[in-house]
XYZ file of C-alpha atoms in Angstrom:
762
model
C -0.034 0.010 -0.062
C 2.815 2.467 0.485
C 3.721 2.279 -2.922
C 0.265 3.263 -4.083
C 0.837 6.957 -4.561
C 3.830 5.953 -7.156
C 1.470 3.829 -9.049
C -1.036 6.997 -9.203
C 1.358 9.498 -10.396
C -0.465 9.968 -13.854
C -3.675 10.312 -12.216
C -2.670 12.375 -9.496
C -0.929 15.043 -12.025
C -4.546 15.338 -13.468
C -6.198 15.601 -9.977
C -3.350 18.224 -9.082
C -4.544 20.604 -11.880
C -8.413 20.101 -10.879
C -7.841 20.556 -7.340
C -6.555 24.213 -7.989
C -10.327 25.024 -8.618
C -10.116 25.533 -4.763
C -11.184 28.578 -2.992
C -8.458 31.097 -1.255
C -7.983 32.354 2.086
C -9.767 35.579 2.046
C -10.481 37.927 5.044
C -14.158 38.110 5.809
C -15.636 41.528 4.442
C -15.744 44.405 6.823
C -19.149 45.805 8.061
C -18.014 49.149 6.734
C -16.861 47.788 3.309
C -18.446 49.894 0.458
C -21.461 48.372 -1.538
C -22.326 47.921 -5.134
C -24.688 50.823 -6.426
C -25.237 49.691 -9.923
C -24.182 51.235 -13.185
C -26.909 53.674 -13.536
C -25.684 55.512 -10.510
C -22.612 56.662 -12.672
C -24.238 58.091 -15.895
C -24.970 61.604 -14.566
C -21.515 62.159 -13.623
C -19.545 60.186 -16.355
C -22.079 60.360 -19.521
C -19.159 60.097 -22.056
C -17.853 56.834 -20.484
C -21.481 55.398 -19.665
C -22.506 55.887 -23.444
C -19.392 54.009 -24.948
C -20.011 51.293 -22.130
C -23.790 50.830 -23.131
C -23.002 49.511 -26.416
C -19.940 47.484 -25.541
C -19.660 43.738 -25.155
C -19.399 44.208 -21.299
C -22.799 45.793 -21.352
C -24.413 43.041 -23.558
C -22.762 40.117 -21.680
C -26.257 39.262 -20.218
C -29.520 40.840 -20.897
C -33.255 39.910 -20.098
C -35.103 38.860 -23.228
C -36.679 42.033 -25.240
C -37.236 43.042 -28.671
C -34.188 45.038 -28.402
C -32.032 42.306 -27.070
C -33.047 39.401 -28.743
C -31.277 39.192 -32.071
C -32.203 35.472 -33.164
C -35.018 34.413 -35.337
C -37.812 33.495 -33.167
C -40.448 33.544 -35.731
C -41.119 29.951 -35.835
C -37.379 29.205 -37.071
C -36.552 25.788 -37.246
C -32.940 24.383 -36.914
C -31.849 20.637 -38.028
C -28.764 19.053 -36.624
C -27.732 15.563 -36.672
C -31.043 14.361 -37.167
C -32.578 16.668 -34.333
C -35.021 19.510 -34.859
C -35.172 22.750 -33.009
C -37.763 25.251 -33.084
C -37.616 28.947 -32.039
C -40.657 30.892 -31.258
C -42.612 33.452 -29.387
C -45.876 33.688 -27.449
C -47.462 36.160 -25.552
C -44.362 38.316 -25.806
C -42.121 35.708 -24.668
C -39.420 33.703 -26.306
C -39.233 29.854 -26.611
C -37.076 27.094 -27.986
C -38.324 23.570 -28.488
C -35.302 21.068 -28.626
C -33.939 17.814 -27.279
C -33.939 18.033 -23.465
C -31.826 16.417 -20.893
C -33.237 13.054 -21.274
C -33.309 13.036 -25.191
C -36.885 13.842 -25.411
C -38.425 16.997 -27.267
C -39.433 19.653 -24.727
C -40.286 23.324 -24.750
C -37.910 25.776 -22.674
C -38.441 29.455 -22.024
C -35.510 31.650 -22.876
C -34.538 33.597 -19.743
C -31.493 35.638 -20.893
C -29.683 36.678 -23.890
C -25.907 36.266 -23.948
C -23.501 38.474 -25.991
C -23.998 40.685 -29.142
C -21.483 39.922 -31.955
C -20.388 37.920 -33.733
C -22.756 35.489 -32.080
C -25.556 35.566 -29.351
C -26.193 32.417 -27.115
C -29.551 32.033 -25.226
C -30.055 30.609 -21.454
C -32.932 28.252 -20.367
C -33.621 27.231 -16.739
C -33.877 23.667 -15.660
C -34.603 22.115 -12.273
C -32.520 23.411 -9.252
C -32.146 26.783 -10.448
C -29.631 25.655 -12.970
C -29.208 28.190 -15.761
C -28.046 26.012 -19.064
C -26.692 27.598 -22.319
C -28.020 26.327 -25.598
C -25.318 24.868 -27.978
C -27.349 26.231 -30.840
C -26.549 29.713 -31.334
C -27.345 32.880 -33.336
C -24.633 34.160 -35.881
C -25.240 37.928 -35.912
C -23.414 38.434 -39.085
C -24.760 35.882 -41.193
C -28.289 36.022 -39.397
C -28.613 32.070 -39.092
C -28.782 29.395 -36.408
C -25.841 27.284 -36.289
C -24.557 24.446 -33.832
C -21.507 25.075 -31.917
C -20.351 21.602 -32.406
C -21.141 21.118 -36.102
C -19.397 17.897 -36.528
C -20.411 16.094 -33.561
C -23.351 14.384 -32.503
C -23.726 15.565 -28.925
C -27.105 14.141 -27.679
C -28.418 14.112 -24.131
C -26.017 11.957 -22.149
C -22.875 13.707 -23.728
C -21.067 15.636 -21.090
C -20.889 18.361 -23.921
C -25.016 18.349 -24.254
C -26.450 21.777 -23.554
C -28.027 20.415 -20.463
C -24.670 18.873 -18.931
C -22.106 20.498 -16.744
C -19.809 22.048 -19.380
C -23.008 24.494 -20.170
C -24.084 25.408 -16.799
C -24.204 29.135 -16.420
C -23.559 29.412 -12.750
C -20.434 27.030 -12.812
C -18.905 28.275 -16.205
C -19.675 31.642 -17.055
C -21.489 34.035 -14.524
C -18.428 35.213 -12.617
C -17.266 36.981 -16.177
C -20.542 37.951 -17.332
C -22.039 39.576 -14.237
C -21.152 41.892 -11.656
C -20.334 40.723 -8.106
C -21.691 37.053 -8.849
C -22.013 34.882 -5.651
C -22.961 31.259 -7.143
C -24.579 30.022 -3.808
C -24.601 26.314 -4.658
C -26.093 23.595 -2.484
C -24.742 20.018 -3.274
C -27.874 18.207 -1.518
C -30.143 18.298 -3.199
C -28.221 19.858 -6.006
C -29.285 23.307 -6.766
C -28.639 27.139 -6.958
C -29.596 30.181 -5.269
C -27.259 32.749 -7.154
C -27.097 36.459 -6.565
C -25.475 39.351 -8.051
C -25.243 43.189 -8.045
C -25.798 43.784 -11.841
C -26.759 41.636 -14.477
C -23.987 42.244 -17.037
C -20.467 43.639 -16.784
C -21.004 46.869 -15.336
C -18.787 49.894 -14.220
C -18.328 48.384 -10.702
C -16.952 44.981 -12.043
C -13.801 46.679 -13.175
C -13.747 49.829 -10.781
C -15.178 48.339 -7.659
C -18.050 48.961 -5.268
C -18.972 52.374 -5.777
C -21.057 53.223 -2.462
C -18.083 55.308 -0.802
C -17.633 57.089 -4.260
C -20.973 58.265 -4.504
C -20.637 59.589 -0.914
C -17.534 61.381 -1.808
C -19.202 62.869 -4.936
C -22.256 63.984 -2.982
C -20.277 65.462 -0.130
C -18.198 67.247 -2.918
C -21.176 68.891 -4.346
C -22.247 70.171 -1.012
C -25.439 67.650 -0.879
C -26.357 65.522 2.194
C -24.664 62.251 2.030
C -23.394 59.202 4.043
C -20.170 60.026 5.567
C -17.256 58.773 3.269
C -15.060 58.371 5.931
C -17.168 55.311 7.647
C -15.912 53.254 4.665
C -12.581 51.071 5.207
C -9.931 50.449 2.509
C -10.798 53.664 0.138
C -8.888 56.468 -0.976
C -9.926 60.029 -0.788
C -12.183 59.749 -3.525
C -13.903 56.699 -2.095
C -12.343 53.777 -4.500
C -10.889 50.886 -2.930
C -7.190 50.853 -3.227
C -5.769 48.490 -6.097
C -3.669 45.585 -4.771
C -0.797 46.461 -7.255
C 1.074 49.467 -8.516
C 1.835 50.368 -11.996
C -0.682 50.556 -14.637
C 0.257 46.914 -16.404
C 0.135 45.329 -13.247
C -3.238 46.930 -11.985
C -4.687 46.290 -15.557
C -3.555 42.616 -15.103
C -5.522 42.308 -12.014
C -8.435 43.857 -13.513
C -8.725 42.455 -16.762
C -6.755 39.260 -16.166
C -9.372 37.076 -14.232
C -11.805 37.313 -17.266
C -9.521 37.468 -20.271
C -7.187 34.270 -19.433
C -7.666 30.641 -19.340
C -7.138 30.215 -15.499
C -8.339 27.912 -12.709
C -10.573 29.541 -10.159
C -9.663 29.202 -6.470
C -13.344 30.155 -5.558
C -16.857 29.862 -6.696
C -17.821 33.742 -6.924
C -16.444 36.768 -8.830
C -13.278 38.013 -7.147
C -12.966 41.449 -5.543
C -12.139 43.974 -8.415
C -8.504 44.644 -8.885
C -7.621 41.988 -6.081
C -4.360 40.366 -6.758
C -4.797 37.716 -9.684
C -2.821 35.077 -8.183
C -5.023 35.185 -4.571
C -8.089 34.108 -6.671
C -6.788 32.047 -9.712
C -4.111 30.177 -11.198
C -3.191 30.726 -14.428
C -2.829 28.010 -17.080
C 0.351 27.583 -18.233
C 1.292 26.785 -22.211
C 0.040 23.141 -22.009
C -0.387 21.132 -24.955
C -4.717 21.096 -25.186
C -4.305 24.782 -24.907
C -1.287 26.112 -26.785
C 0.880 24.880 -29.528
C 4.593 24.428 -28.589
C 5.654 27.540 -29.539
C 3.032 29.349 -27.450
C 0.524 29.997 -30.159
C -3.333 29.838 -29.190
C -4.856 26.551 -30.040
C -7.863 26.315 -27.749
C -9.658 29.255 -26.162
C -7.204 30.954 -24.019
C -8.633 34.539 -23.638
C -5.472 36.491 -24.480
C -3.463 36.935 -21.077
C -1.340 33.935 -21.298
C -0.538 34.649 -24.984
C 0.316 38.495 -24.151
C 2.314 37.468 -21.378
C 4.903 35.548 -23.745
C 4.976 38.960 -26.161
C 7.918 41.569 -25.990
C 5.336 44.246 -25.552
C 4.206 42.455 -22.322
C 7.796 42.565 -21.010
C 8.445 46.209 -21.971
C 5.362 47.330 -20.286
C 2.816 47.501 -22.670
C -0.870 47.094 -21.376
C -4.297 46.586 -22.360
C -5.366 50.052 -22.691
C -2.704 50.954 -24.780
C -4.572 49.385 -27.600
C -8.348 48.989 -26.177
C -10.685 51.611 -24.848
C -11.954 50.251 -21.563
C -15.121 51.410 -21.751
C -16.454 50.792 -25.413
C -13.989 47.753 -25.563
C -12.912 48.974 -29.300
C -9.414 49.747 -30.430
C -8.081 53.022 -29.689
C -7.279 53.529 -33.475
C -8.434 51.931 -36.601
C -6.526 49.555 -38.585
C -2.612 49.770 -38.621
C -3.022 52.932 -36.601
C -3.335 51.365 -33.450
C 0.190 49.974 -34.040
C 1.682 52.711 -35.601
C 0.918 55.014 -32.555
C 4.052 53.320 -31.017
C 5.595 51.653 -33.955
C 6.773 54.582 -36.133
C 9.768 57.022 -37.350
C 9.594 58.957 -33.671
C 8.758 55.972 -31.354
C 6.867 56.706 -28.202
C 8.456 58.222 -24.800
C 7.089 55.821 -22.414
C 8.577 52.702 -24.520
C 12.181 54.180 -25.200
C 13.331 50.845 -26.420
C 11.264 51.099 -29.645
C 13.149 50.892 -32.750
C 12.278 53.924 -34.881
C 11.427 53.618 -38.347
C 8.679 53.452 -40.979
C 6.480 50.177 -40.433
C 3.245 51.015 -42.187
C 4.962 50.599 -45.592
C 5.826 48.119 -48.240
C 9.482 48.639 -47.167
C 8.536 46.692 -44.163
C 5.369 44.516 -44.943
C 6.304 43.744 -48.315
C 2.595 43.536 -49.320
C 0.460 45.866 -51.494
C -0.675 48.576 -49.227
C -4.311 48.361 -48.636
C -4.507 44.402 -48.723
C -4.781 41.949 -45.917
C -1.095 41.312 -46.261
C -0.181 44.828 -45.353
C -2.253 44.678 -42.201
C -0.218 44.465 -39.015
C -2.224 42.029 -37.450
C -2.269 39.499 -40.434
C 1.468 38.644 -39.746
C 1.781 39.503 -35.940
C -1.746 38.607 -34.587
C -2.885 35.431 -36.691
C -6.727 34.602 -36.233
C -8.190 31.648 -35.240
C -11.955 30.783 -35.010
C -13.818 29.664 -31.595
C -17.317 28.880 -31.203
C -17.478 28.617 -35.019
C -17.565 31.884 -36.079
C -15.771 33.971 -33.479
C -12.277 34.888 -34.906
C -9.827 35.827 -32.227
C -6.386 37.493 -32.753
C -3.244 35.949 -31.122
C -1.986 38.409 -28.695
C 1.639 37.079 -28.590
C 2.699 39.550 -31.295
C 5.703 37.767 -32.563
C 7.609 37.849 -35.825
C 6.691 35.196 -38.203
C 9.167 32.309 -38.209
C 8.212 29.701 -40.464
C 10.821 27.134 -39.667
C 10.058 27.297 -35.765
C 6.424 26.778 -36.762
C 7.169 23.619 -39.041
C 9.398 22.320 -35.932
C 6.793 23.001 -33.245
C 3.887 21.903 -35.573
C 2.120 25.033 -35.131
C 0.299 27.407 -37.825
C 2.541 29.828 -39.673
C 1.273 33.091 -40.445
C 2.649 33.100 -43.998
C 1.232 29.802 -44.955
C -2.107 31.003 -43.719
C -2.454 33.073 -46.647
C -0.009 31.408 -48.983
C -1.438 27.940 -48.688
C 0.165 26.266 -51.826
C 3.716 27.228 -50.492
C 6.123 25.245 -47.748
C 8.078 26.767 -44.813
C 11.469 26.897 -46.529
C 9.534 29.113 -49.260
C 8.302 31.543 -46.603
C 11.500 31.476 -44.445
C 13.605 32.377 -47.658
C 11.267 35.289 -48.802
C 11.815 36.758 -45.123
C 15.637 36.393 -45.431
C 15.622 38.271 -48.652
C 13.660 40.971 -47.085
C 15.655 41.224 -44.006
C 18.971 39.279 -44.378
C 20.181 40.510 -40.947
C 17.297 39.307 -39.052
C 17.953 37.063 -36.025
C 16.124 34.101 -35.316
C 13.580 34.147 -32.557
C 15.164 34.040 -28.980
C 12.025 31.967 -27.963
C 13.848 28.838 -27.812
C 10.951 26.963 -25.737
C 8.726 26.193 -28.894
C 11.254 23.742 -30.469
C 11.898 22.296 -26.970
C 8.540 21.652 -26.002
C 7.486 20.090 -29.393
C 10.602 17.724 -29.155
C 9.642 16.945 -25.353
C 6.034 16.336 -26.184
C 6.874 14.215 -29.621
C 9.901 12.137 -28.326
C 9.332 12.175 -24.514
C 11.369 12.726 -21.767
C 15.356 11.663 -21.264
C 18.046 12.999 -19.274
C 19.161 15.545 -22.185
C 15.626 16.792 -22.717
C 15.290 17.444 -18.866
C 18.137 19.523 -19.093
C 17.053 21.298 -21.879
C 13.835 22.064 -19.892
C 15.633 23.104 -16.975
C 17.674 25.616 -18.817
C 14.510 27.268 -20.118
C 12.969 27.093 -16.432
C 16.375 28.980 -15.177
C 16.326 31.519 -18.085
C 14.822 34.709 -16.622
C 15.142 36.232 -19.953
C 12.227 34.209 -21.079
C 8.767 34.583 -20.457
C 7.619 33.394 -16.983
C 4.811 31.501 -18.412
C 6.829 29.676 -20.459
C 9.529 28.753 -17.513
C 6.501 27.488 -15.667
C 5.413 25.556 -18.520
C 8.955 23.679 -18.992
C 9.093 23.014 -15.157
C 5.693 21.421 -15.466
C 6.692 19.556 -18.589
C 9.387 17.765 -16.629
C 7.974 17.818 -13.189
C 6.532 14.120 -12.582
C 9.856 12.864 -14.147
C 12.090 14.987 -12.231
C 14.389 13.236 -9.508
C 15.592 14.555 -6.431
C 18.811 15.591 -7.952
C 17.014 17.645 -10.592
C 14.865 19.195 -8.083
C 17.617 20.123 -6.056
C 19.254 21.774 -8.806
C 15.951 24.026 -9.534
C 15.485 24.743 -5.775
C 15.915 28.469 -6.522
C 12.771 28.609 -8.565
C 10.730 28.220 -5.462
C 11.864 31.776 -4.499
C 11.608 33.135 -8.139
C 10.177 36.691 -8.905
C 7.184 34.907 -10.637
C 4.330 33.186 -8.530
C 3.752 30.983 -11.935
C 7.281 29.861 -11.731
C 7.158 29.203 -7.740
C 3.863 27.276 -8.188
C 5.147 25.171 -11.014
C 8.485 24.490 -9.123
C 6.433 23.143 -6.066
C 5.709 19.961 -8.130
C 9.007 18.938 -8.839
C 9.517 17.797 -5.122
C 7.131 15.384 -5.292
C 9.225 12.282 -5.732
C 11.407 13.325 -2.980
C 11.404 12.293 0.464
C 8.535 13.609 3.034
C 11.650 15.248 5.120
C 13.008 16.818 2.164
C 9.333 17.907 0.884
C 8.724 19.336 4.169
C 11.846 21.387 4.326
C 11.730 23.042 0.975
C 8.052 23.282 0.631
C 6.711 24.270 4.176
C 8.198 28.253 3.862
C 5.650 28.306 0.925
C 2.548 27.791 3.136
C 3.032 31.665 3.755
C 3.649 32.801 0.245
C 2.172 36.229 -0.844
C 0.111 34.475 -3.411
C -2.755 32.151 -2.745
C -2.144 29.807 -5.730
C 1.283 29.052 -4.261
C 0.110 28.490 -1.069
C -2.617 26.108 -2.202
C 0.111 24.061 -4.211
C 2.330 23.789 -1.436
C -0.516 22.636 0.971
C -1.657 20.067 -1.651
C 1.772 18.744 -1.888
C 2.146 18.493 1.995
C -1.359 16.882 2.272
C -0.084 13.586 2.791
C 2.763 14.407 5.009
C 2.237 13.092 8.559
C 1.355 16.222 10.951
C 4.138 15.384 13.079
C 6.932 15.837 10.411
C 5.718 19.458 10.073
C 6.948 22.401 12.622
C 4.117 23.301 14.974
C 3.587 26.502 13.440
C 3.363 25.281 9.999
C 1.367 22.464 10.920
C -1.225 24.981 12.344
C -1.011 26.973 8.733
C -1.500 23.738 6.854
C -4.443 22.705 8.737
C -6.246 25.863 8.416
C -5.275 25.712 4.437
C -6.705 22.426 3.929
C -9.893 23.216 5.863
C -10.783 26.199 3.439
C -9.586 24.089 0.509
C -12.237 21.324 1.649
C -14.821 23.833 1.917
C -14.077 25.327 -1.467
C -14.314 21.612 -2.733
C -17.734 21.662 -1.787
C -18.797 25.011 -3.393
C -17.226 23.710 -6.699
C -18.680 20.296 -6.665
C -21.519 21.187 -9.140
C -19.201 20.388 -11.899
C -16.729 17.565 -12.845
C -13.648 19.094 -12.265
C -14.671 19.919 -8.781
C -15.319 16.035 -8.277
C -11.850 15.611 -9.568
C -10.497 17.865 -7.177
C -12.290 16.075 -4.191
C -11.000 12.911 -5.299
C -7.725 14.178 -5.809
C -7.231 15.360 -2.293
C -8.905 12.077 -1.041
C -6.386 10.142 -2.718
C -3.484 12.304 -1.441
C -4.709 11.508 1.987
C -5.127 7.799 1.069
C -9.113 7.997 1.682
C -9.850 5.482 -1.080
C -13.580 5.193 -0.571
C -13.892 8.933 -0.770
C -11.659 9.076 -4.216
C -13.754 6.345 -5.641
C -16.887 8.147 -4.909
C -15.723 11.495 -6.243
C -14.368 10.021 -9.448
C -17.552 7.859 -9.859
C -19.642 10.977 -9.550
C -17.430 12.856 -11.841
C -18.031 10.296 -14.840
C -21.705 10.543 -13.993
C -21.926 13.916 -14.586
C -19.451 13.745 -17.730
C -18.950 10.258 -19.226
C -16.517 11.832 -21.388
C -14.255 12.790 -18.628
C -11.337 10.508 -19.344
C -9.224 11.633 -16.384
C -11.679 10.516 -13.867
C -12.091 6.923 -15.542
C -8.663 6.264 -15.460
C -8.638 7.445 -11.723
C -11.331 4.860 -10.824
C -9.546 2.215 -12.745
C -6.039 2.828 -11.323
C -7.399 2.849 -7.582
C -9.073 -0.458 -8.170
C -6.007 -1.828 -9.784
C -3.613 -0.510 -6.784
C -5.986 -2.064 -4.547
C -5.649 -5.438 -5.960
C -8.971 -5.576 -7.763
C -7.861 -6.075 -11.314
C -11.085 -7.374 -12.539
C -12.816 -4.159 -11.460
C -10.190 -2.187 -12.908
C -10.608 -4.051 -16.393
C -14.467 -3.518 -16.126
C -14.263 0.018 -15.451
C -11.772 0.902 -18.248
C -14.064 -1.433 -20.753
C -16.977 0.784 -19.576
C -14.823 3.956 -20.297
C -13.829 2.729 -23.781
C -17.325 2.115 -24.762
C -18.273 5.580 -23.749
C -15.250 7.175 -25.281
C -14.298 5.001 -28.335
C -11.160 5.541 -29.951
C -9.605 7.435 -26.939
C -5.819 6.601 -26.571
C -5.214 7.078 -22.981
C -8.180 4.697 -21.892
C -6.938 2.202 -24.738
C -3.431 2.117 -23.399
C -4.467 1.636 -19.728
C -6.791 -1.142 -20.782
C -3.939 -2.707 -22.860
C -1.469 -2.325 -20.150
C -4.420 -4.239 -17.491
C -5.010 -7.093 -20.163
C -1.184 -7.604 -20.693
C -0.909 -8.155 -17.095
C -3.502 -10.860 -17.271
C -1.421 -12.240 -20.374
C -4.539 -11.362 -22.940
C -2.469 -9.264 -25.168
C -4.135 -10.429 -28.215
C -7.231 -8.885 -26.575
C -5.718 -5.534 -26.538
C -4.589 -5.580 -30.075
C -8.021 -4.332 -31.745
C -8.677 -1.595 -28.893
C -5.351 -0.107 -29.725
C -5.667 -0.344 -33.366
C -8.948 1.587 -32.919
C -7.284 4.253 -31.032
C -4.243 4.313 -33.666
C -7.030 4.738 -36.148
C -8.494 7.692 -34.285
C -4.929 9.162 -33.364
C -2.765 8.431 -36.134
C -0.015 10.561 -34.874
C -0.018 9.592 -31.312
C 3.317 7.864 -30.755
C 2.539 6.640 -27.509
C -0.578 4.476 -28.442
C 1.488 3.251 -31.527
C 4.253 2.425 -29.434
C 1.556 0.455 -26.937
C 0.100 -1.353 -30.043
C 3.636 -2.362 -31.084
C 4.439 -3.731 -27.589
C 1.018 -5.716 -27.488
C 1.745 -7.209 -30.765
C 4.873 -8.274 -29.889
C 3.653 -10.110 -26.629
C 0.965 -11.777 -28.830
C 3.361 -13.205 -30.953
C 2.695 -11.276 -34.304
C 5.887 -10.089 -35.212
C 5.158 -9.079 -38.913
C 2.299 -6.629 -37.643
C 4.854 -5.445 -34.684
C 7.682 -4.534 -37.518
C 5.177 -2.557 -39.329
C 4.150 -0.212 -36.417
C 7.904 0.082 -35.397
C 8.892 0.881 -38.968
C 5.922 3.446 -38.800
C 7.536 4.990 -35.604
C 11.159 4.956 -36.717
C 9.751 7.144 -39.687
C 9.023 10.092 -37.198
C 11.539 9.096 -34.225
C 14.376 7.007 -35.335
C 16.410 7.620 -32.161
C 13.489 7.512 -29.423
C 14.386 5.187 -26.538
C 11.104 2.903 -26.495
C 11.073 2.545 -30.258
C 14.777 1.188 -30.253
C 13.947 -1.131 -27.504
C 10.666 -2.296 -29.427
C 12.926 -2.806 -32.632
C 15.634 -5.010 -30.284
C 12.873 -6.989 -28.707
C 11.486 -7.845 -31.847
C 14.867 -8.711 -33.347
C 15.411 -11.133 -30.400
C 12.264 -12.586 -30.838
C 12.699 -13.275 -34.349
C 15.890 -14.688 -33.676
C 18.218 -12.116 -35.053
C 20.568 -11.596 -32.083
C 23.155 -9.985 -34.267
C 20.780 -7.422 -35.194
C 19.697 -7.229 -31.812
C 23.146 -6.628 -30.125
C 23.571 -3.720 -32.570
C 20.591 -1.962 -31.933
C 21.252 -2.406 -28.125
C 24.561 -0.934 -28.779
C 23.003 2.027 -30.451
C 20.729 2.316 -27.387
C 23.617 1.927 -24.803
C 25.226 4.987 -26.806
C 22.298 7.299 -26.838
C 20.971 6.383 -23.626
C 23.715 5.130 -21.292
C 21.523 5.358 -18.079
C 18.494 3.579 -19.623
C 17.620 0.394 -17.726
C 17.051 -2.545 -20.347
C 14.621 -5.277 -20.415
C 16.456 -8.353 -19.062
C 16.684 -9.993 -22.402
C 18.467 -6.803 -23.788
C 20.522 -6.280 -20.835
C 22.017 -9.773 -21.295
C 23.117 -8.762 -24.781
C 24.746 -5.527 -23.844
C 27.097 -7.563 -21.493
C 28.033 -9.876 -24.403
C 31.726 -9.459 -25.499
């Protein structure tokens, strides 16, 4: 049993990420804290700002239904998707949809709210327990048509992505960024919501903070009878709460970042405006499902993580340099938003700017007035989300076709010149700028290689070099640490110990995971100081890693701090138990503290909420296997694969389980299905080749090995498979040669016994 956590490391890794959905330690609100008064209270004094805001996306974040706010066609309009028909209509001045309900049967639902204004509008309906759910049929405000958010998928009832499921729940997923001062108020038993908010949409106070004290100051300044502004705590001379940060960029990162980022919330409600980002959220790093290896946006990442990689961010550029904070529009049209800084005279606040003419063919080498001559076409490539919502990448980078090719990411040049190759684009750029230095953002190629070829000692050192390089963006350094964290040994952790005191909370938080494989005593010694870190995201991460340390191993003072943090954490888990990741968090902490029954119950609840939540299925199976119930583990994985056909991770775990039962032949068709679904996934192809070898099908195994070697000829696992195939085929001479190659490339690699014996032969 003592070895159980080691067997569960891949599962714990996922649970760790989900656990960061926990709440932060926050001080109780003072009785004298100013309250929210609503945007209408601001208009009389701030008419220009209010007018700009009134037509902004913030103002349209959530609206009650009316002829002015309902942009979709509700005149008995019909929409078909994957054999399911939906109808949108009005009755007695109210708006309705007839569509497939939570149990797969057609039903009529009243539209309670409209979300957004352009380029699409979505609609909320209410289900039992006060659940507000966003329909997955939306209105395209440009083309004026209904469309499905998953046009190529059949997401009927029972699928986690169905509109009635947990991922379309407004209170859990959306409200904190679409409403002002939102409080979720979720009750788990029976499950339901009693949510409250101060303003329906994103109003003035969502950014500026509660304005009660400011109104009192304004009234007093105008000589009117007013509440005494001095009764309010924590406000400045004008009645505004003090921002937590200093400097324009830091203040705006705290103000805008919580909603314009891909992050994990540490609590269920809206965070206080301008509060420190890290006290309420943990920013996602450049993980593979969210970003391409070179840092380009892949999934919806909402700007901040991209912007933090840019040279502009490093030089102090901030949101309102380009965006009007009230209208949300750009401060100038077209290239002018860029040339306000990038011009022949520069800009005083950014003295390092290169002074030259940029908006000219001598720089962009395209015909003026065309798309190719627009700054954003090359430096902010666009990617569509929600089918019709094109969003520009805020990493502001010079195109590097060869780096994009190595990283497997899109290239701005080839997105227009679709018939050309990376070498052609790189040659054109070289002709335009012969002295141009290649990108200094080396992490793209390294992350691509690590994810493609796996980690060995050399790759871990490359990642460590990025992590130590303070000239690299903090989010990239933290990503490098996360890539190696679960495979880092004690020596690597010790070499990177200074990262625990890094200036970036992102790096400090990521570095905590390096100590997972070290002894409890060493972990306590290194991590217990971080229980008092200024950033809650760091404190929570440290508490999670120390959760399974016996209390007696901690100093008394730190024991009390840890216990308090864990108590808050458990309370937060309950608050976030209304969506699958919350259940992953509950199960993850139970796993860490070896409460197996609680862990199994939480992961079972997670897959009940979302049958496509692969991580929860894997956790359930690994716990069963670790507790000695191989039959239960096999049954769980078989059910998981049936609900998630072709999933590579389930297939590999199920194949491994069958292999331990000497049923490799049964694993082969499962792995073949996964390879067919994910032909570029080397891990599952490696598993298939191994199962074929154990099943005795040497010819089929050779075909898979050949395929693997065309992509990664020197990958350790692939070479080992090739040598094993040679041994099984009786080609000992060839096997010895392959083993020699392996030993030369990976001298510390532990070989299987058959190959180890060959390596010792003269």
